[in-house]
Short mmCIF file of C-alpha atoms and ligand atoms in Angstrom, two decimals:
data_model
loop_
_atom_site.label_atom_id
_atom_site.label_comp_id
_atom_site.label_asym_id
_atom_site.label_seq_id
_atom_site.Cartn_x
_atom_site.Cartn_y
_atom_site.Cartn_z
CA MET A 1 -17.91 50.22 -20.61
CA SER A 2 -15.21 47.78 -21.55
CA ASP A 3 -14.82 46.61 -25.21
CA LYS A 4 -13.20 43.35 -24.08
CA PRO A 5 -14.33 40.60 -26.37
CA GLU A 6 -16.09 37.68 -24.72
CA ARG A 7 -13.77 35.12 -26.53
CA PHE A 8 -10.48 35.52 -28.39
CA ILE A 9 -10.38 32.13 -30.04
CA ASP A 10 -13.44 30.52 -31.65
CA ASP A 11 -14.38 26.78 -31.71
CA GLU A 12 -12.40 26.45 -34.94
CA GLY A 13 -9.27 27.66 -33.14
CA LEU A 14 -9.38 30.92 -35.09
CA ARG A 15 -8.65 34.35 -33.59
CA LEU A 16 -10.70 37.58 -33.95
CA ASP A 17 -8.78 38.49 -37.08
CA GLY A 18 -9.09 34.96 -38.51
CA ARG A 19 -5.54 33.91 -37.79
CA ARG A 20 -4.43 30.61 -36.29
CA VAL A 21 -2.70 30.79 -32.94
CA ASP A 22 0.72 30.37 -34.43
CA GLU A 23 0.28 32.71 -37.46
CA ILE A 24 1.86 36.14 -37.65
CA ARG A 25 0.07 39.08 -39.40
CA PRO A 26 0.87 39.87 -42.96
CA MET A 27 4.18 41.87 -43.29
CA LYS A 28 5.29 44.15 -46.11
CA VAL A 29 8.68 46.00 -46.32
CA GLU A 30 10.20 48.56 -48.47
CA MET A 31 13.83 49.51 -48.23
CA GLY A 32 15.55 52.80 -49.18
CA VAL A 33 12.48 55.04 -48.82
CA LEU A 34 14.31 58.08 -47.53
CA SER A 35 16.95 59.76 -49.69
CA ARG A 36 18.52 61.81 -46.97
CA ALA A 37 19.05 58.85 -44.62
CA ASP A 38 22.07 56.47 -45.03
CA GLY A 39 19.64 53.55 -44.73
CA SER A 40 15.88 53.26 -44.41
CA CYS A 41 12.91 50.86 -44.40
CA TYR A 42 9.18 51.28 -44.24
CA LEU A 43 7.42 48.34 -42.73
CA GLU A 44 3.76 47.37 -42.46
CA TRP A 45 2.79 44.54 -40.09
CA GLY A 46 -0.93 44.04 -39.90
CA ASN A 47 -2.17 47.60 -39.10
CA ASN A 48 1.21 48.78 -37.79
CA LYS A 49 3.14 51.25 -39.94
CA VAL A 50 6.67 51.94 -39.07
CA LEU A 51 9.52 53.95 -40.74
CA ALA A 52 13.16 53.30 -39.67
CA ALA A 53 15.97 55.58 -40.62
CA VAL A 54 19.81 55.19 -40.09
CA TYR A 55 22.25 57.92 -40.07
CA GLY A 56 26.05 57.23 -39.75
CA PRO A 57 28.49 56.06 -39.05
CA ARG A 58 29.34 59.70 -38.36
CA GLU A 59 31.57 61.61 -35.80
CA LEU A 60 30.04 61.79 -32.47
CA HIS A 61 29.71 65.05 -30.70
CA PRO A 62 30.30 65.90 -27.87
CA ARG A 63 33.52 64.03 -28.06
CA ARG A 64 33.37 62.94 -24.43
CA MET A 65 30.52 60.66 -25.44
CA GLN A 66 32.81 58.81 -27.95
CA LYS A 67 33.67 55.22 -27.24
CA PRO A 68 37.41 54.94 -28.03
CA ASN A 69 37.30 51.36 -29.32
CA GLU A 70 33.90 51.03 -30.88
CA VAL A 71 30.96 52.79 -32.44
CA LEU A 72 28.05 53.96 -30.40
CA VAL A 73 24.69 52.68 -31.57
CA ARG A 74 21.77 55.03 -30.50
CA TYR A 75 18.18 53.90 -30.96
CA LYS A 76 15.27 56.27 -30.74
CA TYR A 77 11.80 54.75 -30.76
CA ASN A 78 8.93 57.23 -31.14
CA MET A 79 5.23 57.09 -31.60
CA ALA A 80 3.83 59.77 -33.74
CA SER A 81 1.09 61.80 -31.89
CA PHE A 82 -1.44 60.70 -34.62
CA SER A 83 -0.39 56.98 -34.51
CA VAL A 84 -3.23 55.95 -32.10
CA GLU A 85 -6.86 56.84 -31.61
CA ASP A 86 -6.21 59.32 -28.74
CA ARG A 87 -3.50 61.84 -29.56
CA ILE A 88 -0.14 61.02 -27.88
CA ARG A 89 1.72 63.86 -26.27
CA PRO A 90 4.83 64.45 -28.48
CA GLY A 91 8.18 64.00 -26.92
CA PRO A 92 9.86 61.24 -24.99
CA SER A 93 7.93 59.26 -22.42
CA ARG A 94 8.94 56.72 -19.93
CA ARG A 95 7.63 54.02 -22.27
CA SER A 96 9.43 55.29 -25.38
CA THR A 97 12.71 55.74 -23.37
CA GLU A 98 12.51 52.02 -22.16
CA ILE A 99 11.66 50.71 -25.60
CA SER A 100 14.58 52.72 -27.18
CA LYS A 101 17.08 51.40 -24.55
CA VAL A 102 16.04 47.71 -24.85
CA SER A 103 15.73 47.80 -28.67
CA GLY A 104 19.21 49.43 -29.06
CA GLU A 105 20.65 46.68 -26.91
CA ALA A 106 18.93 44.09 -29.15
CA PHE A 107 21.36 45.02 -31.86
CA GLU A 108 24.52 44.90 -29.74
CA PRO A 109 25.39 41.20 -30.56
CA VAL A 110 25.15 41.68 -34.30
CA VAL A 111 26.50 45.20 -35.17
CA MET A 112 30.26 44.94 -35.65
CA THR A 113 31.03 47.93 -33.48
CA GLN A 114 34.83 47.57 -33.65
CA TYR A 115 34.95 49.01 -37.26
CA TYR A 116 34.12 52.67 -36.33
CA PRO A 117 35.76 53.58 -33.09
CA GLY A 118 34.61 56.91 -31.77
CA ALA A 119 31.71 57.21 -34.22
CA VAL A 120 27.91 57.10 -33.77
CA ILE A 121 25.20 55.23 -35.68
CA ASP A 122 21.79 56.73 -35.16
CA VAL A 123 18.69 54.56 -35.57
CA PHE A 124 15.30 56.27 -35.61
CA ALA A 125 12.18 54.22 -35.46
CA GLU A 126 8.94 56.21 -36.04
CA VAL A 127 5.65 54.50 -35.41
CA LEU A 128 3.11 56.17 -37.79
CA GLN A 129 0.28 53.80 -37.04
CA ALA A 130 0.15 51.68 -33.97
CA ASP A 131 -1.82 48.46 -33.53
CA ALA A 132 0.07 46.37 -30.95
CA GLY A 133 3.59 45.04 -31.52
CA THR A 134 5.14 48.35 -32.46
CA ARG A 135 8.46 47.69 -30.75
CA THR A 136 8.94 44.39 -32.55
CA ALA A 137 7.87 46.00 -35.78
CA ALA A 138 10.27 48.73 -35.29
CA ILE A 139 13.10 46.29 -34.67
CA ASN A 140 12.28 44.48 -37.81
CA ALA A 141 12.42 47.70 -39.80
CA ALA A 142 15.51 48.93 -38.03
CA THR A 143 17.46 45.71 -39.07
CA LEU A 144 16.78 46.44 -42.72
CA ALA A 145 17.56 50.06 -42.37
CA LEU A 146 20.92 49.18 -40.76
CA ALA A 147 21.60 46.82 -43.54
CA ASP A 148 20.52 49.41 -46.18
CA ALA A 149 23.06 51.79 -44.64
CA GLY A 150 25.83 49.25 -45.20
CA ILE A 151 26.44 48.84 -41.46
CA PRO A 152 28.62 45.64 -41.03
CA MET A 153 26.47 43.10 -39.06
CA LYS A 154 27.04 39.50 -38.24
CA GLY A 155 23.37 38.78 -39.33
CA LEU A 156 19.86 40.11 -39.15
CA VAL A 157 17.71 40.66 -36.02
CA SER A 158 14.04 39.79 -36.09
CA ALA A 159 11.42 40.24 -33.38
CA CYS A 160 7.92 39.10 -32.64
CA ALA A 161 5.73 38.76 -29.63
CA VAL A 162 3.92 35.79 -28.13
CA GLY A 163 1.22 36.01 -25.64
CA LYS A 164 -1.72 34.25 -23.89
CA VAL A 165 -5.44 34.69 -24.40
CA ASP A 166 -8.27 32.41 -23.34
CA GLY A 167 -5.58 30.36 -21.46
CA GLN A 168 -3.93 29.67 -24.94
CA LEU A 169 -0.60 30.87 -26.41
CA VAL A 170 -0.89 33.03 -29.42
CA LEU A 171 1.79 34.35 -31.79
CA ASP A 172 2.06 38.11 -32.75
CA LEU A 173 -0.67 39.66 -30.53
CA ASN A 174 -3.23 41.98 -32.15
CA LYS A 175 -4.59 45.04 -30.31
CA PRO A 176 -7.47 43.34 -28.31
CA GLU A 177 -5.14 40.37 -27.38
CA ASP A 178 -2.48 42.86 -26.28
CA ASN A 179 -4.98 44.95 -24.29
CA TYR A 180 -6.83 42.22 -22.63
CA GLY A 181 -4.65 39.09 -22.74
CA GLN A 182 -3.10 37.36 -19.86
CA ALA A 183 0.46 37.75 -21.05
CA ASP A 184 2.54 39.60 -23.60
CA LEU A 185 6.15 38.57 -24.38
CA PRO A 186 8.02 40.59 -27.01
CA VAL A 187 11.24 38.81 -28.14
CA ALA A 188 13.98 39.71 -30.50
CA MET A 189 16.64 37.19 -31.80
CA THR A 190 19.49 36.90 -34.10
CA GLN A 191 19.10 34.52 -37.11
CA ASP A 192 21.03 31.89 -35.13
CA GLY A 193 18.34 32.00 -32.49
CA GLU A 194 20.24 34.01 -29.77
CA ILE A 195 17.75 36.08 -27.86
CA THR A 196 18.70 39.74 -27.78
CA LEU A 197 15.49 41.21 -26.25
CA LEU A 198 12.95 39.61 -23.92
CA GLN A 199 10.36 41.47 -21.93
CA MET A 200 7.30 40.18 -20.27
CA ASP A 201 4.02 41.61 -19.18
CA GLY A 202 1.52 39.27 -17.43
CA HIS A 203 2.09 35.73 -16.28
CA LEU A 204 3.15 32.43 -17.94
CA THR A 205 4.03 29.17 -16.29
CA PRO A 206 7.67 27.91 -17.03
CA GLU A 207 6.18 25.36 -19.42
CA GLU A 208 4.15 27.99 -21.30
CA LEU A 209 7.32 30.17 -21.43
CA GLU A 210 9.21 27.31 -23.04
CA GLU A 211 6.45 26.64 -25.52
CA GLY A 212 5.95 30.32 -26.18
CA LEU A 213 9.63 30.74 -26.97
CA GLU A 214 9.47 27.94 -29.57
CA MET A 215 6.49 29.64 -31.20
CA VAL A 216 8.18 32.94 -31.31
CA LYS A 217 11.32 31.30 -32.80
CA LYS A 218 9.30 30.02 -35.66
CA GLY A 219 7.64 33.50 -36.10
CA CYS A 220 11.08 35.14 -36.14
CA GLN A 221 12.30 32.60 -38.72
CA GLN A 222 9.41 33.58 -41.00
CA ILE A 223 10.31 37.29 -40.56
CA ILE A 224 14.01 36.69 -41.32
CA GLU A 225 12.79 35.19 -44.60
CA ILE A 226 10.72 38.28 -45.41
CA GLN A 227 13.85 40.44 -44.51
CA ARG A 228 16.16 38.33 -46.64
CA GLU A 229 13.84 38.62 -49.65
CA ALA A 230 13.65 42.38 -49.25
CA LEU A 231 17.50 42.46 -49.14
CA ILE A 232 17.77 40.15 -52.19
CA SER A 233 15.25 42.15 -54.18
CA ARG A 234 17.07 45.43 -53.44
CA TYR A 235 20.66 44.25 -53.67
CA GLY A 236 20.45 41.05 -55.62
CA ASN A 237 21.55 37.58 -54.65
CA GLU A 238 25.24 37.43 -53.82
CA ASP A 239 25.46 33.70 -54.65
CA GLU A 240 23.96 34.25 -58.11
CA GLU A 241 26.33 37.14 -58.77
CA GLY A 242 29.18 34.96 -57.63
CA GLU A 243 28.17 32.32 -60.09
CA GLU A 244 27.84 34.72 -62.89
CA ALA A 245 31.29 36.15 -62.30
CA GLU A 246 32.84 32.59 -62.47
P1 ADP B 1 3.86 47.43 -28.35
O1 ADP B 1 3.33 48.39 -29.30
O2 ADP B 1 5.31 47.16 -28.52
O3 ADP B 1 3.08 46.12 -28.28
P2 ADP B 1 2.72 48.17 -25.71
O4 ADP B 1 2.38 46.71 -25.32
O5 ADP B 1 3.11 49.07 -24.72
O6 ADP B 1 3.86 48.12 -26.88
O7 ADP B 1 1.49 48.80 -26.46
C1 ADP B 1 0.54 48.08 -27.16
C2 ADP B 1 -0.34 48.95 -28.07
O8 ADP B 1 -1.06 49.86 -27.26
C3 ADP B 1 0.45 49.89 -28.98
O9 ADP B 1 0.91 49.24 -30.20
C4 ADP B 1 -0.49 50.97 -29.33
O10 ADP B 1 -1.48 50.51 -30.31
C5 ADP B 1 -1.15 51.10 -27.95
N1 ADP B 1 -0.58 52.22 -27.23
C6 ADP B 1 0.60 52.18 -26.50
N2 ADP B 1 0.81 53.34 -25.93
C7 ADP B 1 -0.26 54.14 -26.17
C8 ADP B 1 -0.62 55.47 -25.69
N3 ADP B 1 0.17 56.18 -25.03
N4 ADP B 1 -1.84 55.84 -26.19
C9 ADP B 1 -2.66 55.12 -26.88
N5 ADP B 1 -2.38 53.89 -27.29
C10 ADP B 1 -1.21 53.35 -26.94
#
């Protein structure tokens, strides 16, 4: 028997978890949680729990994989076997390989790769508890882990999904919306709004796509603020320090 809800949005315009259509789930981040990693971040987003760890820049072996003029950024997304209700078979899957590839590419426009030619930066994103939106949660955690590792970046990357349920666009899909909705569109973007990842499952009209991208942009801006606050609380506010030094 399907556990598909009859309706996803009630007469008041509220979703099953009480959110409005353009509201993201509560997000909590903590940086520097792993002492052996060069940078790390633990992130909770709704019921998602994700840990990101960054190692490097370090020398890349085997040497034939080195890029002579830039650093190689490797991104590995993994769902722990205990992260979902039914146990997931450990090891890479088609899904995790695809997510790792597109998520790594989402950082290409921001990481200043020219600084460490021949080296590698490894980003590990481990999903400890999954509840829809794990690839976007992992990207949000990975951005802060990269910053925590001191990797030079032009800016932060934030990510959020938009989708469609009951014929309406909704921001940051929860599990039933992701499972039974009509569309799911995870997006990552730089703080300047340049899209660095866009995937789509399901169907949206061109008008819905346009409107959905506007919604997701607003969601990503909220996430950038959360990321910025986490950075300031860990490393202080550069402007304030500058003022003090004067
Ligand atoms: P995302 O987590 O980025 O939204 P998907 O849309 O592929 O990626 O997955 C949606 C949700 O479905 C996941 O967050 C997770 O809760 C669940 N899920 C994904 N893969 C599996 C799996 N192999 N077994 C059980 N649940 C899964």
